[in-house]
Every structure is written in C-alpha cells, then in structure tokens.
CSV table of C-alpha atoms and ligand atoms in Angstrom, one decimal:
chain,number,residue,atom,x,y,z
A,1240,MET,CA,5.8,-22.4,14.7
A,1241,GLN,CA,3.6,-20.9,17.1
A,1242,HIS,CA,0.0,-21.6,17.9
A,1243,ASN,CA,-3.0,-19.4,18.6
A,1244,TYR,CA,-0.7,-16.3,18.3
A,1245,SER,CA,-1.4,-12.7,18.7
A,1246,LEU,CA,-1.0,-10.5,15.5
A,1247,GLN,CA,-1.1,-7.3,17.4
A,1248,PRO,CA,2.8,-6.4,16.9
A,1249,TYR,CA,2.3,-7.5,13.2
A,1250,ASN,CA,-0.1,-5.1,11.8
A,1251,THR,CA,0.0,-1.3,12.1
A,1252,PHE,CA,-3.8,-1.0,13.0
A,1253,GLY,CA,-2.6,-2.8,16.3
A,1254,ILE,CA,-5.7,-5.2,16.1
A,1255,ASP,CA,-5.3,-8.1,18.4
A,1256,ALA,CA,-6.3,-10.8,16.3
A,1257,LYS,CA,-4.7,-14.3,16.7
A,1258,ALA,CA,-3.3,-16.7,14.2
A,1259,LYS,CA,-4.1,-20.3,14.7
A,1260,TYR,CA,-0.7,-20.9,13.2
A,1261,PHE,CA,2.1,-18.5,12.9
A,1262,SER,CA,5.8,-18.9,11.3
A,1263,ARG,CA,8.5,-17.1,9.5
A,1264,PHE,CA,10.4,-17.9,6.4
A,1265,SER,CA,13.6,-16.8,5.1
A,1266,SER,CA,13.9,-19.0,2.2
A,1267,VAL,CA,12.0,-20.6,-0.6
A,1268,GLU,CA,12.9,-24.1,1.3
A,1269,GLU,CA,11.6,-22.8,4.5
A,1270,LEU,CA,8.3,-21.6,2.7
A,1271,GLU,CA,7.9,-24.9,1.0
A,1272,LEU,CA,8.4,-26.8,4.4
A,1273,ASN,CA,5.8,-24.7,6.1
A,1274,LEU,CA,3.4,-25.2,3.3
A,1275,LYS,CA,3.9,-28.8,3.3
A,1276,HIS,CA,3.2,-29.2,6.9
A,1277,TYR,CA,0.2,-27.1,6.9
A,1278,ALA,CA,-1.2,-27.8,3.3
A,1279,ASN,CA,-4.7,-27.9,4.3
A,1280,GLU,CA,-4.8,-24.6,6.1
A,1281,PRO,CA,-5.8,-21.1,4.7
A,1282,LEU,CA,-2.7,-19.3,4.1
A,1283,LEU,CA,-1.9,-15.6,4.8
A,1284,VAL,CA,1.6,-14.0,3.8
A,1285,LEU,CA,2.5,-11.1,5.8
A,1286,GLY,CA,5.0,-8.4,5.3
A,1287,GLY,CA,4.8,-5.2,7.5
A,1288,GLY,CA,1.1,-5.5,8.0
A,1289,SER,CA,0.6,-1.9,7.0
A,1290,ASN,CA,-2.2,-2.7,4.6
A,1291,VAL,CA,-4.3,-5.1,6.1
A,1292,LEU,CA,-7.4,-5.1,8.5
A,1293,PHE,CA,-8.2,-8.3,10.7
A,1294,THR,CA,-11.9,-8.3,11.4
A,1295,GLN,CA,-11.6,-11.7,13.4
A,1296,ASN,CA,-8.9,-14.5,14.3
A,1297,PHE,CA,-7.3,-15.8,11.2
A,1298,ASP,CA,-8.1,-19.5,11.2
A,1299,GLY,CA,-5.0,-20.9,9.3
A,1300,LEU,CA,-1.5,-20.3,8.8
A,1301,VAL,CA,0.1,-16.9,8.9
A,1302,LEU,CA,3.6,-16.7,7.3
A,1303,LEU,CA,6.0,-13.6,7.9
A,1304,ASN,CA,8.1,-12.9,4.9
A,1305,CYS,CA,11.7,-12.5,6.1
A,1306,ILE,CA,13.5,-13.1,2.7
A,1307,THR,CA,16.3,-10.5,2.8
A,1308,GLY,CA,19.2,-9.3,0.4
A,1309,ILE,CA,19.8,-6.2,-1.9
A,1310,GLU,CA,22.1,-7.0,-5.1
A,1311,VAL,CA,23.0,-5.2,-8.3
A,1312,SER,CA,21.7,-7.7,-10.9
A,1313,ASP,CA,22.7,-5.6,-13.9
A,1314,ASP,CA,23.6,-2.2,-15.4
A,1315,ASP,CA,24.0,-0.2,-18.4
A,1316,ASP,CA,24.8,3.4,-19.4
A,1317,GLU,CA,21.4,4.6,-17.9
A,1318,PHE,CA,20.1,2.2,-15.6
A,1319,ILE,CA,21.0,-0.1,-12.6
A,1320,TYR,CA,19.0,-3.0,-11.9
A,1321,ILE,CA,18.4,-4.0,-8.1
A,1322,LYS,CA,17.2,-7.3,-7.0
A,1323,VAL,CA,15.7,-7.2,-3.5
A,1324,GLY,CA,14.5,-9.8,-1.0
A,1325,ALA,CA,10.7,-9.3,-0.6
A,1326,GLY,CA,11.1,-9.4,3.2
A,1327,GLU,CA,13.4,-6.1,3.1
A,1328,ASN,CA,11.9,-3.0,4.7
A,1329,TRP,CA,10.6,-0.7,2.0
A,1330,HIS,CA,11.8,2.7,3.6
A,1331,GLN,CA,15.2,1.2,4.6
A,1332,PHE,CA,15.6,-0.2,0.8
A,1333,VAL,CA,14.7,3.6,-0.3
A,1334,MET,CA,17.3,4.9,2.0
A,1335,HIS,CA,19.9,2.5,0.7
A,1336,CYS,CA,19.1,3.5,-3.1
A,1337,LEU,CA,19.5,7.2,-2.1
A,1338,ALA,CA,22.7,6.4,-0.2
A,1339,ASN,CA,24.0,4.9,-3.7
A,1340,ASN,CA,22.7,7.8,-5.7
A,1341,TRP,CA,20.2,5.4,-7.4
A,1342,ALA,CA,17.1,7.6,-8.6
A,1343,GLY,CA,13.6,6.8,-8.9
A,1344,LEU,CA,12.2,5.9,-5.5
A,1345,GLU,CA,12.8,9.2,-3.6
A,1346,ASN,CA,9.1,10.2,-3.9
A,1347,LEU,CA,8.1,6.9,-2.3
A,1348,SER,CA,10.1,7.5,0.9
A,1349,LEU,CA,8.6,6.6,4.3
A,1350,ILE,CA,5.8,4.3,3.1
A,1351,PRO,CA,5.4,1.4,5.7
A,1352,GLY,CA,5.9,-2.1,4.9
A,1353,SER,CA,8.1,-4.6,2.9
A,1354,VAL,CA,9.4,-4.7,-0.6
A,1355,GLY,CA,7.5,-8.0,-1.4
A,1356,ALA,CA,3.9,-6.3,-0.7
A,1357,SER,CA,4.9,-3.1,-2.9
A,1358,PRO,CA,3.9,-4.6,-6.2
A,1359,MET,CA,0.5,-6.0,-4.7
A,1360,GLN,CA,-1.2,-2.5,-4.9
A,1361,ASN,CA,1.4,-0.8,-7.1
A,1362,ILE,CA,2.3,1.5,-4.1
A,1363,GLY,CA,2.4,5.1,-5.0
A,1364,ALA,CA,3.0,8.6,-3.6
A,1365,TYR,CA,3.6,12.1,-4.9
A,1366,GLY,CA,3.2,11.5,-8.3
A,1367,VAL,CA,5.2,8.3,-8.5
A,1368,GLU,CA,4.2,4.6,-8.5
A,1369,ILE,CA,6.4,1.4,-8.5
A,1370,LYS,CA,5.3,0.5,-11.7
A,1371,ASP,CA,7.4,3.5,-13.0
A,1372,VAL,CA,10.6,1.9,-11.7
A,1373,PHE,CA,9.7,-1.9,-11.7
A,1374,HIS,CA,11.6,-4.4,-13.8
A,1375,SER,CA,10.3,-7.8,-12.7
A,1376,LEU,CA,9.5,-10.1,-9.7
A,1377,ASN,CA,9.8,-13.7,-8.9
A,1378,ALA,CA,7.0,-15.4,-7.1
A,1379,PHE,CA,6.3,-18.8,-5.7
A,1380,CYS,CA,3.3,-20.5,-7.2
A,1381,ILE,CA,1.2,-22.1,-4.2
A,1382,ALA,CA,-0.4,-24.7,-6.3
A,1383,ASN,CA,2.5,-26.3,-7.9
A,1384,GLY,CA,5.8,-24.9,-6.4
A,1385,GLU,CA,7.1,-23.4,-9.4
A,1386,ILE,CA,8.7,-20.1,-9.4
A,1387,HIS,CA,7.3,-17.7,-12.0
A,1388,THR,CA,8.7,-14.3,-13.2
A,1389,PHE,CA,6.4,-11.5,-14.0
A,1390,ASP,CA,7.5,-8.3,-15.8
A,1391,ASN,CA,5.9,-5.1,-15.7
A,1392,HIS,CA,3.2,-6.0,-18.4
A,1393,LYS,CA,2.1,-9.4,-16.5
A,1394,CYS,CA,1.7,-7.5,-13.3
A,1395,GLN,CA,-1.1,-5.7,-14.9
A,1396,PHE,CA,-0.5,-2.7,-12.6
A,1397,GLY,CA,-3.0,-0.2,-12.1
A,1398,TYR,CA,-4.2,2.5,-9.6
A,1399,ARG,CA,-3.3,0.6,-6.3
A,1400,GLU,CA,-3.8,-2.5,-8.3
A,1401,SER,CA,-2.1,-5.5,-9.8
A,1402,ILE,CA,-2.8,-8.9,-10.8
A,1403,PHE,CA,-2.0,-10.1,-7.5
A,1404,LYS,CA,-5.1,-8.3,-6.0
A,1405,ARG,CA,-7.4,-9.5,-8.7
A,1406,ALA,CA,-7.0,-12.6,-11.1
A,1407,LEU,CA,-4.0,-14.4,-9.0
A,1408,LYS,CA,-5.3,-13.3,-5.7
A,1409,ASN,CA,-3.6,-15.6,-3.0
A,1410,GLN,CA,-2.2,-17.7,-5.6
A,1411,TYR,CA,1.5,-16.5,-5.3
A,1412,VAL,CA,4.1,-15.4,-2.7
A,1413,ILE,CA,6.5,-12.9,-4.0
A,1414,LEU,CA,10.0,-13.8,-3.3
A,1415,ASP,CA,12.0,-10.9,-4.7
A,1416,VAL,CA,11.6,-7.7,-6.7
A,1417,THR,CA,13.8,-6.2,-9.3
A,1418,PHE,CA,13.8,-2.4,-9.8
A,1419,ARG,CA,15.2,-0.3,-12.8
A,1420,LEU,CA,16.5,2.7,-11.2
A,1421,SER,CA,18.3,5.7,-13.0
A,1422,LYS,CA,21.6,6.7,-12.8
A,1423,LYS,CA,20.7,10.2,-13.8
A,1424,ALA,CA,17.7,11.7,-11.7
A,1425,ASN,CA,14.6,12.7,-13.3
A,1426,LEU,CA,13.0,14.6,-10.7
A,1427,ARG,CA,9.3,14.9,-9.9
A,1428,THR,CA,8.3,17.8,-7.8
A,1429,SER,CA,5.3,19.1,-9.1
A,1430,TYR,CA,2.9,16.9,-6.9
A,1431,GLY,CA,1.6,18.0,-3.5
A,1432,ALA,CA,3.6,20.4,-1.4
A,1433,ILE,CA,7.0,19.2,-2.5
A,1434,GLN,CA,8.0,22.4,-4.2
A,1435,GLN,CA,6.7,24.5,-1.3
A,1436,GLU,CA,8.5,22.4,1.0
A,1437,LEU,CA,11.8,22.8,-1.1
A,1438,PHE,CA,11.3,26.5,-1.2
A,1439,SER,CA,10.8,26.9,2.6
A,1440,LYS,CA,14.2,25.3,3.1
A,1441,GLY,CA,15.6,27.7,0.5
A,1442,ILE,CA,16.4,24.8,-1.8
A,1443,THR,CA,16.4,25.6,-5.7
A,1444,THR,CA,18.4,23.0,-7.5
A,1445,PRO,CA,17.2,19.8,-5.3
A,1446,SER,CA,18.9,16.5,-5.2
A,1447,ILE,CA,17.0,13.2,-5.0
A,1448,GLN,CA,18.1,13.2,-1.3
A,1449,ASP,CA,16.3,16.7,-1.0
A,1450,ILE,CA,13.2,15.2,-2.6
A,1451,SER,CA,13.2,12.5,-0.1
A,1452,ALA,CA,13.7,15.0,2.9
A,1453,ALA,CA,10.8,17.0,1.6
A,1454,VAL,CA,8.6,13.9,1.1
A,1455,ILE,CA,9.5,12.7,4.6
A,1456,ALA,CA,8.7,16.0,6.2
A,1457,ILE,CA,5.4,16.5,4.5
A,1458,ARG,CA,4.4,12.8,5.5
A,1459,GLN,CA,5.4,13.3,9.0
A,1460,SER,CA,3.3,16.3,9.4
A,1461,LYS,CA,0.2,14.8,7.9
A,1462,LEU,CA,0.2,11.1,8.6
A,1463,PRO,CA,-0.2,9.6,12.0
A,1464,ASP,CA,2.6,7.4,13.1
A,1465,PRO,CA,1.2,4.0,13.4
A,1466,LYS,CA,3.5,3.3,16.5
A,1467,ALA,CA,1.5,6.0,18.2
A,1468,LEU,CA,-1.9,5.7,16.6
A,1469,GLY,CA,-2.9,2.7,15.0
A,1470,ASN,CA,-3.8,3.1,11.0
A,1471,ALA,CA,-3.0,1.6,7.8
A,1472,GLY,CA,-2.3,4.9,5.7
A,1473,SER,CA,-5.3,5.7,3.2
A,1474,PHE,CA,-8.2,3.5,4.0
A,1475,PHE,CA,-10.0,4.3,0.8
A,1476,LYS,CA,-8.9,4.7,-2.9
A,1477,ASN,CA,-9.4,8.0,-4.6
A,1478,PRO,CA,-12.6,7.2,-6.7
A,1479,VAL,CA,-12.6,7.8,-10.6
A,1480,VAL,CA,-15.9,9.3,-12.0
A,1481,SER,CA,-16.9,10.2,-15.5
A,1482,LYS,CA,-16.5,13.9,-16.6
A,1483,GLN,CA,-20.1,14.2,-16.9
A,1484,ARG,CA,-20.7,13.2,-13.1
A,1485,PHE,CA,-17.8,15.3,-12.0
A,1486,GLU,CA,-19.3,18.5,-13.8
A,1487,ALA,CA,-22.6,17.9,-12.0
A,1488,LEU,CA,-20.7,17.9,-8.6
A,1489,GLN,CA,-18.8,20.8,-9.4
A,1490,GLN,CA,-21.9,22.8,-10.0
A,1491,GLN,CA,-22.9,22.0,-6.3
A,1492,TYR,CA,-19.2,22.1,-4.8
A,1493,PRO,CA,-17.2,24.4,-7.0
A,1494,ASP,CA,-14.3,23.8,-4.9
A,1495,ILE,CA,-14.4,20.0,-5.1
A,1496,ALA,CA,-10.6,18.6,-5.2
A,1497,HIS,CA,-10.0,16.9,-8.4
A,1498,PHE,CA,-7.5,15.6,-10.9
A,1499,LEU,CA,-8.2,15.0,-14.6
A,1500,ILE,CA,-6.9,11.7,-15.7
A,1501,SER,CA,-8.4,11.5,-19.2
A,1502,ASP,CA,-10.8,13.2,-21.6
A,1503,THR,CA,-13.6,11.2,-20.0
A,1504,GLU,CA,-12.6,10.6,-16.5
A,1505,VAL,CA,-11.8,12.6,-13.4
A,1506,LYS,CA,-10.2,11.4,-10.0
A,1507,LEU,CA,-11.8,12.8,-7.1
A,1508,ALA,CA,-10.0,13.0,-3.5
A,1509,ALA,CA,-11.6,10.5,-1.2
A,1510,GLY,CA,-10.2,12.7,1.8
A,1511,TRP,CA,-11.9,15.9,0.6
A,1512,LEU,CA,-15.3,14.2,0.2
A,1513,ILE,CA,-15.1,12.5,3.7
A,1514,GLU,CA,-14.1,15.9,5.1
A,1515,LYS,CA,-16.9,17.8,3.4
A,1516,ALA,CA,-19.2,15.2,4.6
A,1517,GLY,CA,-18.2,16.4,8.2
A,1518,LEU,CA,-16.6,13.4,9.0
A,1519,LYS,CA,-12.8,14.4,9.7
A,1520,GLY,CA,-12.2,13.6,13.3
A,1521,PHE,CA,-15.5,11.8,13.7
A,1522,ARG,CA,-15.2,9.1,16.2
A,1523,MET,CA,-17.2,5.8,16.6
A,1524,GLY,CA,-16.6,4.0,19.7
A,1525,PRO,CA,-12.7,3.4,20.0
A,1526,CYS,CA,-12.0,4.2,16.3
A,1527,GLY,CA,-12.3,7.2,14.3
A,1528,VAL,CA,-11.3,9.4,11.3
A,1529,HIS,CA,-8.1,11.0,11.6
A,1530,ASP,CA,-8.4,14.6,12.9
A,1531,LYS,CA,-5.8,16.0,10.2
A,1532,GLN,CA,-6.1,13.5,7.2
A,1533,ALA,CA,-9.7,12.5,6.6
A,1534,LEU,CA,-8.6,9.5,4.3
A,1535,VAL,CA,-6.9,7.8,7.4
A,1536,LEU,CA,-8.9,5.6,9.7
A,1537,VAL,CA,-7.4,5.2,13.2
A,1538,ASN,CA,-7.5,2.9,16.1
A,1539,HIS,CA,-7.9,4.9,19.4
A,1540,GLY,CA,-6.7,2.2,21.4
A,1541,SER,CA,-9.0,-0.9,21.8
A,1542,SER,CA,-10.8,-1.1,18.6
A,1543,THR,CA,-11.6,-4.5,17.1
A,1544,GLY,CA,-11.1,-5.0,13.1
A,1545,GLN,CA,-15.0,-5.2,13.0
A,1546,GLN,CA,-15.6,-1.6,14.7
A,1547,ILE,CA,-13.0,-0.2,12.0
A,1548,LEU,CA,-14.8,-2.1,9.1
A,1549,ASP,CA,-18.2,-0.9,10.4
A,1550,LEU,CA,-16.8,2.5,10.6
A,1551,SER,CA,-15.9,2.4,7.0
A,1552,THR,CA,-19.1,1.0,5.9
A,1553,HIS,CA,-20.8,4.3,7.6
A,1554,ILE,CA,-18.5,6.4,5.7
A,1555,ILE,CA,-19.1,4.7,2.4
A,1556,GLU,CA,-22.9,5.0,3.0
A,1557,LYS,CA,-22.6,8.5,3.9
A,1558,ILE,CA,-20.4,9.6,0.9
A,1559,LYS,CA,-23.0,7.6,-1.6
A,1560,VAL,CA,-25.9,9.6,-0.1
A,1561,GLN,CA,-24.2,12.9,-0.1
A,1562,PHE,CA,-22.3,12.8,-3.4
A,1563,GLY,CA,-23.7,9.8,-5.4
A,1564,VAL,CA,-20.0,8.5,-5.4
A,1565,SER,CA,-18.9,5.0,-4.2
A,1566,LEU,CA,-15.8,4.6,-2.3
A,1567,GLU,CA,-13.6,1.4,-2.4
A,1568,ARG,CA,-11.6,0.1,0.3
A,1569,GLU,CA,-7.9,0.1,-0.4
A,1570,VAL,CA,-6.8,-1.7,2.6
A,1571,ASN,CA,-7.1,-5.7,2.3
A,1572,ILE,CA,-10.0,-6.8,4.8
A,1573,ILE,CA,-8.8,-10.1,6.4
A,1574,PRO,CA,-10.7,-12.6,6.0
A,1575,PRO,CA,-12.4,-11.1,3.0
A,1576,HIS,CA,-16.0,-10.3,3.4
A,1577,GLU,CA,-18.3,-11.2,0.7
A,1578,ASN,CA,-21.3,-9.2,1.5
A,1579,ILE,CA,-19.9,-5.9,2.4
A,1580,ILE,CA,-20.5,-2.8,0.5
B,2554,FAD,C1,1.0,5.5,7.8
B,2554,FAD,C2,0.9,4.8,6.6
B,2554,FAD,C3,1.3,5.4,5.3
B,2554,FAD,C4,1.0,5.0,4.2
B,2554,FAD,N1,1.3,5.4,2.7
B,2554,FAD,C5,1.3,4.8,1.7
B,2554,FAD,C6,1.3,5.6,0.4
B,2554,FAD,O1,1.7,6.8,0.4
B,2554,FAD,N2,1.1,4.7,-0.6
B,2554,FAD,C7,0.7,3.3,-0.7
B,2554,FAD,O2,0.5,2.9,-1.8
B,2554,FAD,N3,0.5,2.8,0.4
B,2554,FAD,C8,0.7,3.3,1.6
B,2554,FAD,N4,0.4,2.8,2.9
B,2554,FAD,C9,0.0,1.2,2.7
B,2554,FAD,C10,1.1,0.4,2.9
B,2554,FAD,O3,2.1,0.9,3.5
B,2554,FAD,C11,1.7,-0.3,1.4
B,2554,FAD,O4,0.5,-1.0,0.8
B,2554,FAD,C12,2.5,-1.4,1.9
B,2554,FAD,O5,3.1,-1.9,0.4
B,2554,FAD,C13,2.1,-2.6,2.4
B,2554,FAD,O6,3.3,-3.4,2.8
B,2554,FAD,P1,3.1,-4.6,3.7
B,2554,FAD,O7,4.4,-5.3,3.9
B,2554,FAD,O8,2.9,-3.8,5.3
B,2554,FAD,O9,2.0,-5.4,3.5
B,2554,FAD,P2,0.9,-6.1,4.3
B,2554,FAD,O10,-0.1,-5.3,5.0
B,2554,FAD,O11,1.8,-7.1,5.1
B,2554,FAD,O12,0.4,-7.0,3.2
B,2554,FAD,C14,-0.6,-6.4,2.3
B,2554,FAD,C15,-1.1,-7.3,1.5
B,2554,FAD,O13,-0.1,-8.1,0.6
B,2554,FAD,C16,0.0,-9.5,0.8
B,2554,FAD,N5,1.5,-9.7,0.8
B,2554,FAD,C17,2.5,-9.2,1.5
B,2554,FAD,N6,3.5,-9.6,1.3
B,2554,FAD,C18,3.4,-10.5,0.2
B,2554,FAD,C19,4.2,-11.4,-0.5
B,2554,FAD,N7,5.7,-11.2,-0.3
B,2554,FAD,N8,3.9,-12.2,-1.2
B,2554,FAD,C20,2.5,-12.2,-1.6
B,2554,FAD,N9,1.6,-11.4,-0.9
B,2554,FAD,C21,2.0,-10.5,0.0
B,2554,FAD,C22,-0.7,-9.8,2.0
B,2554,FAD,O14,-1.4,-11.1,2.3
B,2554,FAD,C23,-1.8,-8.6,2.0
B,2554,FAD,O15,-3.0,-9.0,1.4
B,2554,FAD,C24,0.6,3.3,4.1
B,2554,FAD,C25,0.2,2.6,5.3
B,2554,FAD,C26,0.6,3.3,6.5
B,2554,FAD,C27,0.4,2.7,7.8
C-alpha cells in the first residue's frame, strides 16, 4: 500500500495526479482485503489508465487490477471460448489469439489498456466491437462481495457504452472476461483504410494476421503513441443526429463525413467537425488537439487534467455554435464533474 502516490505512470495522458492510497490486487482475496481495510474511501479501479483524465488528486483508494491468466474454457465445432484475467494487457491478448489462429479480435489490435476495461465502453475499432465476440464476464459486487456473471444481454452494450458506465457505474470490479472466438475467420475489411493497406502490400487473400498487421500500420500512422505524447485516444464520441438534422447540415457542408446507422439516424465524425471548426492542431497552453487526428487531445508535456478538461469544454462549445451538434466525452473524467457541459 502506497500513500500519496503519483499516478503519472498509470495514465496515458501522463497527468501527475496523486492517489491518497494506491495498491495492486492479483486475486479476489487481495481485492477483498484492500476493500476491507479502506471501506470508507472512494474507490477507483485502474487498468492501463488509457481512458481516464485525472483533473485533480484522487482522494481515496486507487487499485490496479493485476489479475492474469488466459485459458480455454470450452470449445465446439465453430467456436472456442477463452477466459481471460481482467489485468491482462489487451493487445498482448489479441496477439496470443492470432498466434493460435482464433479469429474475431484482429480488427481490435493495438488498442491500449487491459482486458477488464474492454467491456466498460464496449471498445471498438475498424468495424468491430467487443460485443461481437463477447460471451460473458465475472464481476465482484463492491456492496456485498458476491461474484455475479453478466452475459452479452446483461451488459447492455451500446456505442462506447455498457451497463458498467451507466446504471451500475462504480458498483462492480470486473475480474475476468470470456470471449467467443471463431475457428473459421469471418474477415471484416471494408472499414477505414484496411483494404487500401492490404492492396498496397499486394495482399489479395488476407489472413487474420494480415488484417491485424494492416490495422496496426494504420493506427501507428494516425495515432500518437502515448509514450511519446500523452493522450487517451478519441476524446469524444462520434455524435448521432436525426436524419433531418443531418440533411440540413449536408446542405451547408456537402462533404460532411457521416455514416447512416438507421432510417432515422446518422452518425457524424467528431474528428471531421473539430477539423472543420479550424481546431486541428489548436493549442491551449500545454495541451492541444493532435495535428494529425483532431479527435485526439494531447498533453504537450506539463498539462494538468483540468487544462485538458477546459480544452474539451472549449471544443464542445465551438462545435455547438458552428454545427448545433453536442459532443459527448468518451474519456472518463476522474473525479466525475457534475456541472460540466
Ligand atoms: C492511443 C489510444 C488509442 C485508443 N484507441 C481506442 C479504440 O480504437 N477504441 C476504443 O474503444 N478505445 C480506444 N482507446 C481507449 C482505451 O484504450 C480503451 O477504452 C481501453 O479499454 C481502456 O482500458 P484501460 O485498462 O486503460 O482502462 P482505464 O483507463 O484504466 O479505465 C477506464 C475506466 O474503466 C474502469 N475500469 C478499468 N478496469 C476495470 C475493472 N477491471 N473493473 C471495473 N472497472 C474498471 C476505470 O475505473 C475507468 O472508469 C484508445 C486509447 C489510446 C491511448
């Protein structure tokens, strides 16, 4: 147990916030012990810290999830079921699956963070979300110490959403996740620049390993490496608007980036809106908008979390004024702020 402990190495924004208490757990028993000793302290469970923004010191207990282990829990003709400890590194787990020819996660290569956080916001990239390959998870109920199992339906997955970000926020610690992976690949190459990347390498009949390599190459060319430039990936969600609202915007901005999600709703690209508002590469003190990908906010070195939060508020206000569209933050603000837009 550490006291007044710097969280700088534990969040990809590189914010130098301190935890009043900090510890690790590698089993349910260790988790229970920590919670027993610090029962009255506010709790934050941390994985890779790649989806959090600390705006001040954390006045409570921060627990780093270090539960490891990858095992085959079941299999049938079509699928293999893999149970993974929540503290396993996501990308290393994806690489493990690829090495075994288990298909389904290749499009989700190189996403930072832990396996345990992946269901929190139903991580997604290049046309795949974990809900597509998720079977179930076991989670520790903080209120009564029971372990509950959640299947796909119970998790209430949505776009960068799950029940753990809404109705059950801060009530459970995810211990392990079971994925249902395919023995026969069902390749998804239509999203983003995957096909272009495969074509440039002369690959016409790609394997899951080829798709993963293409995704990694595209991500490395577009996204800043948090080790070099602090960031938490996409800071905002892509906003969903009514078809009517979209058509009005399209009149004004014929090249507006969009994706039809139903007969009545259209998803807009938050990055496109921010870039169109002239904010790509914009700097506000020691933080700013990334100059290659406007959806990513970056810490140029000495930014506080509050400064990054203020920058995000500035962006939300500008987008609202220019397009009448409300952006929502994807990153978890710690502690949660009640009165921010
Ligand atoms: C460069 C970069 C690129 C990214 N690209 C993508 C992308 O393509 N798609 C995408 O969806 N995301 C992306 N992200 C965001 C991030 O990687 C994911 O959200 C990831 O799942 C976060 O994992 P983590 O372990 O770092 O979570 P943390 O940041 O540690 O935690 C996130 C939230 O989950 C909670 N939490 C963590 N673990 C547990 C647990 N075991 N039990 C209960 N609660 C828990 C935390 O309290 C916190 O509220 C990106 C981030 C970066 C830095």
